[in-house]
Amino acid sequence: MSRPNVSRMSRTLICLVVILAGSYLALCAALLVFQRALIYFPQPATLDTPRLTLDVADAQVQVSIRPHEGPKALIYFGGNAEDVSRNLPEFAEAFPDHALYLMHYRGFGGSSGSPSEEAIARDALTLFDKVYGSHGEVAVIGRSLGSGVAVRLASQRPATRLVLITPYDSLERLAVRQYPIFPVKWLLKDRFDAWKYAAHVSIPTLLLAAEQDDIIPRASTDALYRHFPKGVAVLKEIAGVGHNSISDSPEYLKLIADGL
């Protein structure tokens, strides 16, 4: 092979490497900039429910409510693409002795602002403090993404019960599994490391797993369960349901009620 041909091949190889490296860096940059669009999928509220508006420093957060006199209240945090207002009719029937507060994350259901882990965590604390001012027994429920919000809140405020539905140990660890070729640990802004907070929870806790969950691996739920102090948490599985269909099971509301 002549030297000119070798030289052309070398230049071609170098150009190819540069193009691939540039494309990879561009994808990393896109992941850094647009990652929250891959985490949060804001939904409008489809039910016209009574509302509580939380005026926080930089947003107005909407909460679908069912007022009820008495000591018991329930705060609910939903999934990353959930309209929480849709739960209100069934929750009102299943938990008749609880006042209900279902928080619409920023950007969801009429809430202003944009969602982020820290903003949602602050809003959750604000909601709890307001509810606790009127109700001395506050149960906290979190589903999917909201399970990370709920366990963090329960580690910081005097909740009486905690229920985690299709929960995970860490959004970061889930992202590492899903995007193994990217340096997720360096790029991810919202990590939702639920396992860090589980160790500081001392109230009775129920974890509900879906047998056929194709979103949250069972290993992630099991890892979270192991981080709770001994005797604090119970893990139960609902058979024959998936991540999004778990609430269709007749066992769903019954198990939650038993955990309250």
XYZ file of C-alpha atoms in Angstrom:
260
model
C 0.000 0.000 0.000
C 1.404 3.402 -0.951
C 2.154 6.088 1.619
C -0.489 8.501 0.205
C -3.169 5.839 0.685
C -2.010 5.166 4.282
C -2.039 8.902 4.980
C -5.566 9.267 3.600
C -6.760 6.349 5.736
C -5.196 7.884 8.819
C -6.871 11.217 8.158
C -10.179 9.458 7.554
C -9.847 7.533 10.814
C -8.984 10.682 12.724
C -11.961 12.497 11.210
C -14.237 9.590 12.136
C -12.966 9.600 15.733
C -13.456 13.380 15.957
C -17.001 13.094 14.591
C -17.898 10.293 17.009
C -16.354 12.138 19.959
C -18.153 15.327 18.968
C -21.454 13.490 18.635
C -20.994 11.846 22.033
C -20.199 15.181 23.689
C -23.204 16.761 21.973
C -25.438 14.008 23.340
C -23.974 14.509 26.821
C -24.647 18.238 26.537
C -28.217 17.574 25.418
C -28.718 15.195 28.336
C -27.396 17.841 30.720
C -29.617 20.600 29.339
C -32.820 18.673 28.629
C -32.701 15.963 31.307
C -35.702 17.275 33.228
C -37.818 16.859 30.113
C -36.954 13.146 30.367
C -37.948 12.998 34.053
C -41.079 15.137 34.357
C -44.110 14.981 32.076
C -46.518 17.658 33.382
C -50.196 16.786 33.182
C -53.224 19.099 33.414
C -55.829 18.463 36.075
C -58.759 16.622 34.502
C -61.118 16.830 37.493
C -62.543 20.038 38.878
C -61.739 19.509 42.544
C -61.609 21.847 45.533
C -58.172 23.454 45.655
C -55.645 24.755 48.114
C -53.042 27.142 46.714
C -49.599 27.181 48.321
C -47.909 30.532 47.840
C -44.228 29.711 47.957
C -41.329 32.046 47.232
C -41.213 31.558 43.473
C -44.401 29.713 42.502
C -48.006 28.936 43.287
C -48.511 25.236 43.895
C -51.960 23.736 43.500
C -53.255 21.007 45.799
C -56.431 19.025 45.143
C -58.189 18.588 48.466
C -61.086 16.947 50.235
C -61.555 18.879 53.493
C -62.511 16.880 56.562
C -62.708 17.802 60.216
C -60.733 15.697 62.646
C -57.150 14.792 63.454
C -56.358 12.605 60.427
C -54.993 13.808 57.098
C -53.336 12.206 54.082
C -50.831 13.855 51.735
C -50.236 12.244 48.345
C -47.365 12.699 45.879
C -47.858 11.160 42.444
C -45.768 9.860 39.580
C -43.815 11.828 37.005
C -46.706 11.825 34.513
C -49.676 11.636 36.865
C -52.707 13.857 37.253
C -53.169 13.404 40.990
C -56.691 14.871 40.954
C -57.959 11.638 39.393
C -57.298 9.848 42.687
C -59.539 12.094 44.745
C -62.903 10.311 44.262
C -61.525 6.853 45.125
C -59.405 8.175 47.995
C -62.421 10.028 49.429
C -64.379 6.777 49.475
C -61.511 4.596 50.722
C -60.313 6.970 53.461
C -63.493 8.634 54.745
C -61.953 9.764 58.040
C -58.997 11.577 56.443
C -58.689 15.065 55.035
C -57.008 14.640 51.637
C -54.242 16.729 50.074
C -52.938 15.720 46.627
C -50.104 17.959 45.452
C -49.686 18.971 41.812
C -45.950 19.408 41.202
C -44.747 22.639 39.663
C -45.859 22.724 36.047
C -48.570 20.117 36.757
C -52.306 20.682 37.195
C -52.193 24.472 37.154
C -49.179 24.890 39.429
C -46.748 27.516 38.208
C -43.000 27.115 37.909
C -40.877 24.215 36.710
C -40.338 20.949 38.580
C -37.032 19.969 40.156
C -36.115 17.719 43.050
C -35.252 20.539 45.440
C -38.267 22.671 44.502
C -40.640 19.724 45.012
C -38.974 18.886 48.340
C -39.461 22.458 49.575
C -43.068 22.506 48.411
C -43.706 19.195 50.188
C -42.381 20.613 53.466
C -44.550 23.708 53.047
C -47.633 21.581 52.431
C -46.930 19.309 55.387
C -46.469 22.239 57.767
C -49.758 23.769 56.635
C -51.652 20.488 56.976
C -50.031 19.682 60.330
C -51.311 22.988 61.675
C -54.868 21.612 61.401
C -54.370 17.847 61.674
C -52.180 16.137 64.245
C -52.007 12.771 62.437
C -50.631 13.126 58.922
C -50.029 10.068 56.731
C -47.813 10.468 53.663
C -48.197 8.462 50.441
C -45.877 8.568 47.438
C -46.220 6.733 44.152
C -43.352 6.069 41.729
C -41.407 9.355 41.472
C -43.435 10.604 44.419
C -42.150 7.803 46.639
C -38.801 9.588 46.729
C -40.552 12.827 47.694
C -42.556 11.051 50.404
C -39.676 9.224 52.080
C -37.602 12.407 52.182
C -40.497 14.300 53.760
C -41.130 11.545 56.310
C -37.482 11.724 57.401
C -37.846 15.460 58.108
C -41.335 15.909 59.538
C -43.502 14.111 62.172
C -45.680 12.058 59.833
C -47.550 9.160 61.447
C -47.569 6.664 58.552
C -45.696 6.260 55.260
C -46.864 4.337 52.185
C -44.588 3.979 49.156
C -46.076 2.629 45.927
C -43.751 1.145 43.273
C -40.793 2.808 45.024
C -37.117 2.930 44.012
C -33.864 3.367 45.897
C -32.347 6.062 43.663
C -33.268 7.784 40.417
C -29.552 8.104 39.748
C -29.081 4.338 39.922
C -32.061 3.799 37.628
C -30.614 6.294 35.140
C -27.209 4.595 35.230
C -28.906 1.335 34.229
C -30.908 3.002 31.463
C -28.079 5.111 30.014
C -24.937 3.050 30.690
C -22.808 4.757 28.025
C -23.231 8.230 29.553
C -21.560 9.674 32.693
C -24.920 9.987 34.429
C -23.389 10.481 37.872
C -21.768 13.672 36.633
C -24.689 14.943 34.578
C -27.774 14.220 36.668
C -29.249 17.154 38.594
C -32.222 15.443 40.290
C -31.017 12.246 41.935
C -33.885 11.380 44.288
C -31.666 9.219 46.504
C -34.533 7.805 48.549
C -32.243 5.291 50.257
C -30.387 8.097 52.041
C -33.576 9.224 53.773
C -35.000 5.775 54.496
C -32.441 5.214 57.241
C -33.889 8.207 59.124
C -37.532 7.106 58.991
C -38.925 5.698 62.231
C -42.679 5.524 61.528
C -44.558 2.446 60.270
C -43.912 2.173 56.531
C -45.514 0.071 53.799
C -43.797 -0.543 50.460
C -46.080 -1.784 47.667
C -44.412 -3.462 44.686
C -46.039 -4.509 41.397
C -45.195 -8.070 40.376
C -44.875 -7.140 36.687
C -43.299 -3.698 37.093
C -41.391 -2.893 33.905
C -40.334 0.597 35.036
C -38.877 0.102 38.519
C -36.804 -3.106 38.802
C -37.680 -5.178 41.852
C -34.018 -4.998 42.860
C -34.394 -1.221 43.258
C -37.413 -1.601 45.556
C -35.656 -4.307 47.561
C -32.580 -2.097 47.939
C -34.715 0.726 49.338
C -36.449 -1.662 51.735
C -33.109 -2.781 53.169
C -32.178 0.792 54.094
C -35.062 1.240 56.524
C -34.257 0.541 60.173
C -35.143 -2.974 61.238
C -38.822 -3.414 62.036
C -39.923 -0.106 60.502
C -40.930 -1.189 56.986
C -43.041 -3.949 55.456
C -42.765 -4.889 51.782
C -45.784 -6.360 49.998
C -46.264 -7.324 46.361
C -49.477 -7.155 44.350
C -49.599 -10.016 41.870
C -50.508 -9.734 38.206
C -50.122 -5.959 37.875
C -47.592 -3.605 36.329
C -46.142 -0.239 37.239
C -49.067 1.737 35.828
C -51.836 -0.764 36.509
C -51.160 -1.424 40.199
C -53.980 0.917 41.220
C -56.441 -1.190 39.194
C -56.044 -4.090 41.612
C -58.787 -4.545 44.232
C -55.978 -5.069 46.758
C -54.481 -1.641 46.137
C -56.659 0.630 48.250
C -57.237 -2.085 50.840
C -53.500 -2.500 51.452
C -53.021 1.252 51.643
C -55.884 1.553 54.132
C -54.376 -1.238 56.219
C -51.092 0.694 56.244
C -52.649 3.908 57.552
